[in-house]
Amino acid sequence: MRLKVKIFIQQIIGFLFLVGLLPAHAFVHHHRFVIKEAPYSKICSSKNILTVNGQFPGPVLYANTGDTLVVNVRNDGSQNITIHWHGVKQPRYPWSDGPEFITQCPIRPGTNFSQRINLSDEEGTLWWHAHSDWSRATVHGALVIRPANKTNYPFPKPKAEIPIILDEWWKSDVQAVVNEFLASGDDANKSDAFLINGQPGERYPCSKNDTFKLTVEKDQTYLLRIVNAVMNNLMFFSVANHQLTVVGTDASYVKPFKSNYITISPGETIDVLLEANQNPNHYYMAAKAYNSVIGGKFDNTTTTAIIQYRGNYTPSSPPISPDLPNFDDTNASFNFTSSLKSLADKTHPINVPLNVTTNLLFTFSVNTLPCENESCSGPNGDRFAASVNNISFVLPRIDILEAYYKNIKGVYGVEFPSFPPLNFNFTGGSLPVELQRPDRRTEVHVLEYGTNVEIVFQGTSLLGGADHPIHLHGYSFYVVGSGFGNFDKDKDPLKYNLVDPPLQNTIAVVKNGWAAIRFKADNPGVWFMHCHLERHATWGMEMAFIVKDGKGSQQKLLPPPPDMPKC
């Protein structure tokens, strides 16, 4: 069997060389992911969970800028699966991007798919995760992209680099949680614990020994590569008595700044330097949810890990705790995110599109859909839904990329609107109930190759409003502006940052506020965009772009690999 796999991978690599996807100088990393159930115990409960290679979190993958990864994914689980490489642009090659029924059909139980992940200019921390149903709750891991050979970090080389993955745990089977909230029409049950690197920390029941510990040496500096793999919450994170120096987000460097805490959205990564400059002792690192939804269900527990200094001393018991912002401190969340600015120096230049040729305004709303006899458990007996520009996205049963590439009719429409169909006071109070009713359709927005795009993401106060971490596949984008209330097309662009805006792939639109992004549509293919709060995505807060081919030979969508999963 191993010989057959090896021969098949060699055939894939030969195909990549043939189509020009794999330059002769690229370093190729080979990995094998086996999706399978494995038993795990947390906070006094045990269950089988879906894993990669039996690990939770999954394996950390390492590469350098410009490298290629070939990952042979074998599904030995009992449910369909896909793997998404979050933040990797996949130039001209969306076939390995991963979102189910957008760029591929799922990998069915008992089958394989060999994914090729082509790194371009990403440098820093990204991650990978399942992109089908809620499987990413346990199927995820970090992707560390170091500088290309013979180049350096834009900061002194740290003593060590440590991935810090924030995730969570339900005592119930996660798929049962999904099935229940879909059947009831209500919100999803909250998780029972948050985790740091798979461990809840000693504050939870039955967890005295389930605590991640990081040993540090005094006066050394450590690079923490933080990933928010939590399903439905932005997170506050801090280390007791230590300031963090923020140096990167979403595999792009930022101007270093010090902060006592960070706010990190689901899907986002943040790189921070930790200086071990305190008296030798034990210190908690801690994370808890930020929640802006009044009366909304959320896990209000705090996960901890321990920073322990090397040496002989009597540590504090319990360890010293950090001060984290209050769970509903919207200003703390927004102010941190607004502090991110690109490094924008000679070796890390930026290229913000200045001549915008396509302006889009997308509203993000939590809505409701009627239930027969008001029989659902959502507001007024209705069912929760969510939308972008009042369209609640419906996943097709043939992936959009295949339908586009093969010109298969009837899979999707091309009428996703550039602006919301109704203009109203998006963040006002007492909005009429008819604004809560979205259309349910499968629509994409088509972009010509080379278009300079600006999208204003506008939150709405329908059902009270919420923060929305929006993730765009296939691109990083510049966040040129953000604010509270309704976007003002005349005044707000005057305050845009076009000098050193952060380059991100996930941006949290503040509750009842807006964010403006810019990017050049120079990556042909089908690219998904969605809220990274999993319950909002499940309710339909999703859409997709089709970026058409350009005229040059290097501006065209490449053909699919020979082993694409079948629908």
Coordinates of C-alpha atoms in Angstrom, one line a residue:
M1 CA 0.0 0.0 0.0
R2 CA 2.8 2.4 0.9
L3 CA 4.5 1.8 -2.4
K4 CA 1.3 2.6 -4.3
V5 CA 0.9 5.8 -2.3
K6 CA 4.5 6.8 -3.1
I7 CA 4.1 6.1 -6.8
F8 CA 0.9 8.1 -6.8
I9 CA 2.5 11.1 -5.1
Q10 CA 5.3 10.9 -7.6
Q11 CA 2.7 11.1 -10.4
I12 CA 1.1 14.1 -8.7
I13 CA 4.5 15.9 -8.5
G14 CA 5.2 15.1 -12.2
F15 CA 1.8 16.6 -13.1
L16 CA 2.6 19.7 -11.1
F17 CA 6.0 20.1 -12.9
L18 CA 4.2 19.6 -16.2
V19 CA 1.7 22.4 -15.6
G20 CA 4.4 24.7 -14.3
L21 CA 3.0 24.8 -10.7
L22 CA 6.2 23.5 -9.1
P23 CA 9.3 25.4 -9.9
A24 CA 12.5 23.3 -10.0
H25 CA 14.0 25.1 -7.0
A26 CA 11.0 24.7 -4.7
F27 CA 11.3 22.5 -1.6
V28 CA 8.5 19.9 -1.4
H29 CA 7.3 18.7 2.0
H30 CA 5.4 15.4 2.1
H31 CA 2.8 14.7 4.7
R32 CA 0.2 12.0 5.3
F33 CA -3.1 12.9 7.0
V34 CA -5.2 10.0 8.2
I35 CA -8.7 11.1 9.3
K36 CA -9.8 8.8 12.0
E37 CA -11.7 8.6 15.3
A38 CA -9.7 8.5 18.5
P39 CA -10.6 8.4 22.2
Y40 CA -10.0 11.6 24.3
S41 CA -10.9 12.6 27.9
K42 CA -11.4 16.2 29.1
I43 CA -13.1 17.7 32.1
C44 CA -14.4 14.5 33.6
S45 CA -15.8 13.1 30.3
S46 CA -14.6 10.9 27.5
K47 CA -15.6 10.4 23.9
N48 CA -14.3 9.6 20.4
I49 CA -13.4 12.6 18.3
L50 CA -12.4 13.0 14.7
T51 CA -8.7 13.6 14.4
V52 CA -5.7 13.8 12.0
N53 CA -3.3 10.9 12.8
G54 CA -5.0 10.5 16.2
Q55 CA -3.7 13.9 17.3
F56 CA -5.8 16.7 18.9
P57 CA -4.8 19.4 18.0
G58 CA -3.4 18.0 14.8
P59 CA 0.2 18.0 13.7
V60 CA 2.1 21.3 13.3
L61 CA 3.4 21.6 9.7
Y62 CA 6.6 23.6 9.0
A63 CA 7.7 25.2 5.7
N64 CA 9.6 28.2 4.4
T65 CA 8.1 31.0 2.2
G66 CA 7.8 29.7 -1.4
D67 CA 7.8 26.0 -0.5
T68 CA 5.2 23.5 -1.5
L69 CA 3.4 20.9 0.7
V70 CA 1.9 17.7 -0.7
V71 CA -0.5 16.3 1.8
N72 CA -2.1 13.0 1.1
V73 CA -5.4 13.0 3.0
R74 CA -6.9 9.5 3.7
N75 CA -10.4 9.5 5.2
D76 CA -10.7 6.5 7.6
G77 CA -13.5 8.3 9.4
S78 CA -17.3 7.7 9.1
Q79 CA -18.2 11.1 7.7
N80 CA -17.3 13.2 4.7
I81 CA -14.3 15.6 5.2
T82 CA -12.3 18.3 3.5
I83 CA -9.2 20.2 4.6
H84 CA -8.7 23.9 4.1
W85 CA -5.4 25.7 4.2
H86 CA -6.5 28.9 5.9
G87 CA -4.7 31.9 4.6
V88 CA -2.8 30.2 1.8
K89 CA -3.5 32.0 -1.4
Q90 CA -3.1 28.9 -3.6
P91 CA -2.2 31.0 -6.7
R92 CA -4.3 29.9 -9.7
Y93 CA -5.0 26.6 -8.0
P94 CA -8.2 26.6 -5.9
W95 CA -8.5 22.8 -6.4
S96 CA -6.7 22.2 -3.0
D97 CA -8.4 25.1 -1.1
G98 CA -10.8 22.8 0.6
P99 CA -14.3 24.3 1.4
E100 CA -16.9 21.7 0.8
F101 CA -19.1 22.1 -2.3
I102 CA -17.3 25.4 -3.1
T103 CA -14.0 24.2 -4.5
Q104 CA -14.3 20.4 -4.1
C105 CA -16.6 17.6 -3.3
P106 CA -15.9 16.0 0.1
I107 CA -13.4 13.2 0.6
R108 CA -15.7 10.3 1.3
P109 CA -14.9 7.6 3.9
G110 CA -12.5 5.1 2.5
T111 CA -11.0 7.4 -0.1
N112 CA -7.9 9.6 -0.6
F113 CA -7.2 13.1 -2.0
S114 CA -3.6 14.3 -2.4
Q115 CA -3.7 18.1 -1.8
R116 CA -1.0 20.4 -3.1
I117 CA -0.4 23.6 -1.0
N118 CA 1.6 26.1 -2.9
L119 CA 3.0 28.8 -0.6
S120 CA 3.8 32.2 -2.2
D121 CA 4.5 35.3 -0.1
E122 CA 3.0 34.1 3.1
E123 CA 5.4 34.4 6.1
G124 CA 4.5 33.8 9.7
T125 CA 1.7 31.7 11.2
L126 CA -1.3 30.2 9.4
W127 CA -3.3 27.1 10.1
W128 CA -5.3 24.2 8.5
H129 CA -8.7 22.9 9.4
A130 CA -11.6 20.8 8.2
H131 CA -14.1 22.7 6.1
S132 CA -17.2 20.5 6.2
D133 CA -19.9 20.9 8.8
W134 CA -18.4 21.5 12.2
S135 CA -15.6 19.0 11.8
R136 CA -13.0 21.7 12.3
A137 CA -13.9 21.6 16.1
T138 CA -11.3 18.8 16.4
V139 CA -9.6 18.6 13.0
H140 CA -7.2 21.5 12.9
G141 CA -3.5 22.4 13.4
A142 CA -0.9 25.1 12.9
L143 CA 1.0 25.9 9.7
V144 CA 4.3 27.7 10.5
I145 CA 5.9 29.4 7.5
R146 CA 9.4 30.6 8.3
P147 CA 11.4 33.1 6.2
A148 CA 12.9 31.7 2.9
N149 CA 16.5 30.5 3.1
K150 CA 19.1 33.1 3.8
T151 CA 16.6 35.7 5.0
N152 CA 15.8 36.7 8.6
Y153 CA 12.9 37.7 10.8
P154 CA 12.4 41.5 11.0
F155 CA 13.1 41.2 14.8
P156 CA 15.8 39.5 16.8
K157 CA 15.7 35.7 16.5
P158 CA 13.8 34.3 19.5
K159 CA 15.1 31.6 21.8
A160 CA 12.2 29.3 20.6
E161 CA 8.9 29.4 18.7
I162 CA 5.8 27.9 20.3
P163 CA 2.5 27.3 18.6
I164 CA -0.4 28.3 20.9
I165 CA -3.7 26.9 19.6
L166 CA -6.9 28.1 21.3
D167 CA -9.7 25.7 20.8
E168 CA -12.6 24.2 22.8
W169 CA -14.4 21.1 24.1
W170 CA -17.9 19.9 24.2
K171 CA -18.8 17.0 26.4
S172 CA -21.5 16.1 23.8
D173 CA -20.6 14.8 20.4
V174 CA -20.1 17.9 18.2
Q175 CA -22.2 16.6 15.3
A176 CA -25.0 16.0 17.8
V177 CA -24.7 19.7 18.8
V178 CA -25.1 20.7 15.2
N179 CA -28.0 18.4 14.5
E180 CA -29.8 19.6 17.6
F181 CA -29.5 23.3 16.8
L182 CA -30.4 22.8 13.1
A183 CA -33.5 20.8 14.1
S184 CA -34.7 23.3 16.8
G185 CA -33.9 26.5 14.8
D186 CA -32.4 27.9 18.0
D187 CA -28.8 28.9 18.7
A188 CA -26.1 26.2 19.3
N189 CA -25.3 24.9 22.7
K190 CA -22.2 26.5 24.1
S191 CA -19.0 24.5 24.7
D192 CA -18.0 23.2 28.1
A193 CA -14.4 24.4 28.1
F194 CA -11.8 26.4 26.2
L195 CA -8.4 24.8 25.6
I196 CA -4.8 25.9 25.1
N197 CA -2.9 23.4 22.9
G198 CA -5.6 20.8 23.7
Q199 CA -5.5 21.2 27.5
P200 CA -8.2 23.0 29.5
G201 CA -6.0 24.0 32.4
E202 CA -6.2 23.3 36.1
R203 CA -9.2 25.6 36.8
Y204 CA -11.6 23.1 35.2
P205 CA -12.8 20.0 37.0
C206 CA -10.7 16.8 36.7
S207 CA -8.0 18.9 34.9
K208 CA -5.2 19.3 37.5
N209 CA -2.8 17.5 35.2
D210 CA -4.3 18.7 31.9
T211 CA -2.4 21.9 31.7
F212 CA 0.0 23.0 29.0
K213 CA 3.3 24.2 30.5
L214 CA 6.0 26.3 28.8
T215 CA 9.4 26.4 30.5
V216 CA 11.3 29.6 29.9
E217 CA 14.8 31.0 30.8
K218 CA 15.0 34.4 32.3
D219 CA 16.0 37.2 29.9
Q220 CA 15.3 35.1 26.9
T221 CA 12.6 36.0 24.3
Y222 CA 10.0 33.5 22.9
L223 CA 7.8 33.8 19.8
L224 CA 4.3 32.6 20.5
R225 CA 2.4 31.7 17.3
I226 CA -1.2 32.0 18.4
V227 CA -4.1 30.5 16.4
N228 CA -7.8 31.0 17.3
A229 CA -9.4 27.7 16.3
V230 CA -12.4 28.3 18.6
M231 CA -15.7 27.8 16.8
N232 CA -17.9 30.7 17.8
N233 CA -16.0 33.3 19.8
L234 CA -13.4 36.0 19.5
M235 CA -11.0 35.5 22.4
F236 CA -9.0 37.7 24.8
F237 CA -5.5 36.3 25.6
S238 CA -2.9 37.5 28.1
V239 CA 0.1 36.4 30.1
A240 CA 0.3 37.5 33.8
N241 CA 2.8 40.3 34.5
H242 CA 4.2 40.1 31.0
Q243 CA 3.6 42.6 28.1
L244 CA 3.3 41.0 24.7
T245 CA 5.0 42.5 21.7
V246 CA 2.8 42.0 18.6
V247 CA 4.8 41.3 15.5
G248 CA 2.5 39.6 13.0
T249 CA -1.0 38.6 12.0
D250 CA -2.3 36.2 9.3
A251 CA 1.3 35.4 8.0
S252 CA 2.2 39.1 7.5
Y253 CA 4.4 41.3 9.7
V254 CA 3.1 44.3 11.6
K255 CA 4.8 47.3 13.2
P256 CA 5.8 45.9 16.6
F257 CA 3.7 47.3 19.5
K258 CA 3.3 46.3 23.1
S259 CA 0.0 45.2 24.7
N260 CA -1.1 43.7 27.9
Y261 CA -3.6 41.5 26.0
I262 CA -4.6 40.5 22.5
T263 CA -8.0 40.1 20.8
I264 CA -8.0 37.3 18.3
S265 CA -10.8 36.3 16.0
P266 CA -11.8 32.8 15.0
G267 CA -9.6 32.0 12.0
E268 CA -7.0 34.7 12.8
T269 CA -3.4 34.1 13.8
I270 CA -1.3 36.6 15.8
D271 CA 2.5 36.3 16.4
V272 CA 3.8 37.9 19.7
L273 CA 7.1 38.1 21.4
L274 CA 7.2 37.1 25.1
E275 CA 10.2 38.5 27.0
A276 CA 10.9 36.4 30.1
N277 CA 11.9 39.4 32.1
Q278 CA 10.0 38.8 35.4
N279 CA 11.1 37.3 38.7
P280 CA 11.4 33.5 38.4
N281 CA 7.9 32.1 39.2
H282 CA 4.9 30.4 37.7
Y283 CA 2.6 32.7 35.6
Y284 CA -0.7 31.9 34.0
M285 CA -1.3 32.6 30.3
A286 CA -5.1 32.7 30.0
A287 CA -7.8 33.1 27.4
K288 CA -11.6 33.7 27.6
A289 CA -14.3 34.6 25.2
Y290 CA -15.3 38.1 24.1
N291 CA -19.0 38.2 23.6
S292 CA -21.0 41.2 22.4
V293 CA -24.4 39.6 21.9
I294 CA -26.7 40.7 24.7
G295 CA -28.3 37.7 26.3
G296 CA -26.5 35.3 23.9
K297 CA -25.3 31.9 25.0
F298 CA -21.5 31.7 25.3
D299 CA -18.9 29.7 27.3
N300 CA -17.8 32.1 30.0
T301 CA -15.0 29.9 31.4
T302 CA -11.3 30.7 31.3
T303 CA -8.6 28.4 30.1
T304 CA -5.1 28.6 31.5
A305 CA -1.6 27.4 30.7
I306 CA 1.5 27.9 32.8
I307 CA 4.7 29.9 32.0
Q308 CA 7.3 28.4 34.4
Y309 CA 10.8 29.9 34.8
R310 CA 13.7 27.6 34.9
G311 CA 15.6 27.6 38.2
N312 CA 15.3 26.9 41.9
Y313 CA 12.6 28.8 43.7
T314 CA 9.2 28.2 45.4
P315 CA 6.5 29.1 42.9
S316 CA 3.3 31.0 43.8
S317 CA 0.4 28.7 44.3
P318 CA -1.8 29.2 42.4
P319 CA 0.2 30.9 39.7
I320 CA -0.1 34.6 39.2
S321 CA -3.2 35.4 37.0
P322 CA -3.4 38.0 34.3
D323 CA -6.0 40.8 34.0
L324 CA -8.2 40.1 31.0
P325 CA -10.8 42.6 29.7
N326 CA -14.4 42.0 30.6
F327 CA -16.2 39.6 28.3
D328 CA -18.3 42.4 26.8
D329 CA -15.6 45.0 26.4
T330 CA -16.2 45.9 22.8
N331 CA -13.8 48.9 23.0
A332 CA -10.9 46.6 24.2
S333 CA -11.5 44.3 21.3
F334 CA -11.9 47.0 18.6
N335 CA -8.9 49.1 19.9
F336 CA -6.5 46.1 19.8
T337 CA -7.6 45.2 16.2
S338 CA -7.3 48.9 15.2
S339 CA -3.7 49.0 16.4
L340 CA -2.4 46.6 13.7
K341 CA -0.4 48.3 11.0
S342 CA 1.8 46.7 8.3
L343 CA 5.5 46.8 8.7
A344 CA 5.8 48.6 5.4
D345 CA 9.6 48.8 5.1
K346 CA 12.0 48.3 2.2
T347 CA 12.1 44.6 2.6
H348 CA 8.4 44.2 3.4
P349 CA 6.7 46.7 1.0
I350 CA 3.0 47.1 0.7
N351 CA 0.9 47.5 -2.4
V352 CA -2.5 48.9 -1.5
P353 CA -4.7 49.3 -4.6
L354 CA -5.3 53.1 -4.9
N355 CA -7.3 53.3 -8.1
V356 CA -10.4 51.3 -7.1
T357 CA -12.4 50.0 -10.1
T358 CA -15.0 48.0 -8.2
N359 CA -16.8 49.2 -5.1
L360 CA -18.9 46.8 -3.1
L361 CA -21.0 47.1 0.0
F362 CA -21.9 43.9 1.8
T363 CA -24.2 43.8 4.8
F364 CA -23.8 41.0 7.4
S365 CA -27.0 40.1 9.3
V366 CA -28.4 37.5 11.7
N367 CA -32.0 36.9 10.4
T368 CA -34.9 34.6 10.9
L369 CA -36.9 32.3 8.7
P370 CA -40.5 31.4 9.4
C371 CA -41.4 27.9 10.8
E372 CA -44.7 26.2 10.3
N373 CA -47.0 27.1 13.2
E374 CA -44.2 29.0 14.8
S375 CA -42.8 25.6 15.9
C376 CA -39.1 26.5 16.1
S377 CA -37.1 27.7 19.1
G378 CA -35.7 30.9 17.7
P379 CA -37.2 34.4 18.2
N380 CA -41.0 34.4 17.9
G381 CA -41.1 30.7 17.0
D382 CA -38.9 31.3 13.9
R383 CA -35.7 29.7 12.9
F384 CA -32.3 31.6 13.1
A385 CA -30.7 32.3 9.7
A386 CA -27.9 34.6 8.6
S387 CA -27.1 36.5 5.4
V388 CA -24.8 38.6 3.3
N389 CA -26.7 41.3 1.4
N390 CA -29.9 39.6 2.5
I391 CA -29.0 36.3 0.7
S392 CA -28.7 33.3 3.0
F393 CA -26.3 31.1 1.1
V394 CA -27.3 27.6 0.1
L395 CA -24.6 25.1 -0.5
P396 CA -25.0 23.2 -3.8
R397 CA -24.5 19.5 -4.2
I398 CA -21.9 19.9 -6.9
D399 CA -19.0 22.1 -6.1
I400 CA -19.0 25.5 -7.7
L401 CA -15.4 25.3 -9.0
E402 CA -16.2 22.2 -11.0
A403 CA -19.4 23.6 -12.3
Y404 CA -17.5 26.8 -13.4
Y405 CA -14.6 24.9 -14.9
K406 CA -16.8 22.5 -16.8
N407 CA -19.6 24.9 -17.5
I408 CA -22.2 22.9 -15.7
K409 CA -25.5 24.8 -15.7
G410 CA -28.0 25.1 -12.8
V411 CA -25.5 24.8 -9.9
Y412 CA -25.2 28.5 -9.0
G413 CA -26.4 31.9 -10.1
V414 CA -24.2 34.9 -10.9
E415 CA -26.4 37.6 -9.4
F416 CA -24.9 38.2 -6.0
P417 CA -25.6 41.9 -5.5
S418 CA -22.9 44.6 -5.3
F419 CA -25.0 46.5 -2.7
P420 CA -27.8 45.5 -0.2
P421 CA -31.2 45.3 -1.9
L422 CA -32.7 47.6 0.7
N423 CA -31.1 50.7 2.1
F424 CA -32.1 51.3 5.8
N425 CA -30.5 52.5 9.0
F426 CA -28.3 49.4 9.2
T427 CA -27.3 49.9 12.9
G428 CA -30.5 51.6 14.1
G429 CA -32.9 50.3 16.7
S430 CA -36.4 48.8 16.4
L431 CA -35.9 47.6 12.8
P432 CA -39.0 46.1 11.1
V433 CA -39.4 42.4 11.2
E434 CA -39.6 42.1 7.4
L435 CA -35.9 43.1 7.2
Q436 CA -35.2 39.9 9.1
R437 CA -36.4 37.7 6.2
P438 CA -33.5 36.7 3.8
D439 CA -33.6 35.0 0.4
R440 CA -32.1 31.5 0.3
R441 CA -30.1 31.1 -2.9
T442 CA -26.7 30.0 -4.3
E443 CA -25.3 33.2 -5.8
V444 CA -21.7 34.2 -6.7
H445 CA -20.2 37.6 -7.6
V446 CA -18.1 37.6 -10.7
L447 CA -14.9 39.8 -10.8
E448 CA -12.9 40.5 -13.9
Y449 CA -9.2 39.7 -13.6
G450 CA -7.1 42.6 -12.4
T451 CA -10.0 44.5 -10.8
N452 CA -9.0 46.7 -7.9
V453 CA -11.7 45.9 -5.4
E454 CA -12.9 47.7 -2.3
I455 CA -15.5 46.0 -0.1
V456 CA -17.2 47.7 2.8
F457 CA -18.3 45.1 5.3
Q458 CA -21.3 46.6 7.1
G459 CA -22.7 44.9 10.2
T460 CA -26.4 45.4 11.0
S461 CA -28.3 45.5 14.2
L462 CA -31.0 43.0 13.1
L463 CA -31.7 40.9 16.2
G464 CA -29.3 43.1 18.1
G465 CA -26.2 42.7 16.0
A466 CA -22.9 40.9 16.6
D467 CA -19.2 40.9 15.7
H468 CA -18.4 39.1 12.4
P469 CA -14.9 37.8 11.7
I470 CA -15.0 37.7 7.9
H471 CA -12.5 35.4 6.1
L472 CA -11.8 35.6 2.4
H473 CA -10.2 32.5 0.7
G474 CA -7.5 32.9 -2.0
Y475 CA -6.4 36.4 -1.0
S476 CA -4.9 38.6 1.7
F477 CA -6.5 42.0 1.8
Y478 CA -5.6 45.4 3.2
V479 CA -7.9 46.6 6.0
V480 CA -7.9 50.3 5.1
G481 CA -10.6 51.5 7.6
S482 CA -13.1 50.5 10.3
G483 CA -15.5 52.2 12.6
F484 CA -18.8 52.0 14.5
G485 CA -22.2 52.7 13.1
N486 CA -23.1 53.1 9.4
F487 CA -20.4 53.6 6.9
D488 CA -20.4 57.1 5.5
K489 CA -19.2 56.9 1.8
D490 CA -18.4 60.7 1.8
K491 CA -16.6 61.1 5.2
D492 CA -15.1 57.7 6.2
P493 CA -12.8 57.2 3.2
L494 CA -11.1 60.5 4.0
K495 CA -9.8 58.7 7.2
Y496 CA -8.6 55.6 5.4
N497 CA -5.0 54.3 6.2
L498 CA -3.4 53.9 2.7
V499 CA 0.1 54.1 4.1
D500 CA 0.6 51.0 6.3
P501 CA -2.8 49.2 6.6
P502 CA -2.6 45.6 8.0
L503 CA -2.6 42.7 5.5
Q504 CA -5.0 40.1 6.7
N505 CA -7.2 37.2 5.6
T506 CA -9.7 37.5 8.5
I507 CA -11.1 40.8 9.9
A508 CA -13.5 41.2 12.7
V509 CA -16.3 43.6 11.8
V510 CA -17.2 45.2 15.1
K511 CA -20.7 44.9 16.4
N512 CA -23.0 47.3 14.6
G513 CA -20.0 48.8 12.8
W514 CA -18.0 48.4 9.5
A515 CA -14.6 47.6 8.0
A516 CA -13.3 48.4 4.6
I517 CA -10.8 46.2 2.7
R518 CA -9.0 46.4 -0.6
F519 CA -7.3 43.8 -2.8
K520 CA -6.4 43.2 -6.4
A521 CA -8.4 40.4 -8.1
D522 CA -5.4 38.7 -9.6
N523 CA -6.0 35.1 -8.5
P524 CA -8.4 33.4 -10.9
G525 CA -10.8 30.8 -9.7
V526 CA -13.6 30.3 -7.2
W527 CA -13.0 31.8 -3.7
F528 CA -15.3 31.5 -0.7
M529 CA -16.0 34.3 1.8
H530 CA -17.8 33.7 5.0
C531 CA -18.2 34.6 8.7
H532 CA -15.8 32.4 10.8
L533 CA -18.3 32.1 13.6
E534 CA -19.4 28.6 12.7
R535 CA -23.0 29.0 13.7
H536 CA -23.3 32.1 11.5
A537 CA -21.8 30.2 8.6
T538 CA -24.1 27.3 9.1
W539 CA -27.1 29.8 9.1
G540 CA -25.9 31.1 5.7
M541 CA -23.5 34.0 6.3
E542 CA -21.4 33.1 3.2
M543 CA -20.9 33.9 -0.4
A544 CA -18.4 33.2 -3.2
F545 CA -16.4 35.1 -5.8
I546 CA -15.5 33.9 -9.3
V547 CA -12.4 35.7 -10.5
K548 CA -12.2 35.3 -14.2
D549 CA -9.0 34.4 -16.2
G550 CA -6.7 37.1 -17.4
K551 CA -5.2 37.3 -20.8
G552 CA -1.6 36.1 -20.0
S553 CA -0.6 32.5 -19.7
Q554 CA 0.3 33.0 -16.0
Q555 CA -3.1 34.6 -15.4
K556 CA -5.3 31.5 -16.0
L557 CA -6.9 28.9 -13.8
L558 CA -4.9 25.7 -13.9
P559 CA -6.5 22.3 -14.6
P560 CA -7.6 20.1 -11.7
P561 CA -5.4 17.2 -10.4
P562 CA -6.3 13.7 -11.5
D563 CA -7.6 12.6 -8.1
M564 CA -10.3 15.3 -7.4
P565 CA -13.0 13.8 -5.1
K566 CA -16.2 12.9 -7.0
C567 CA -19.6 14.2 -5.9

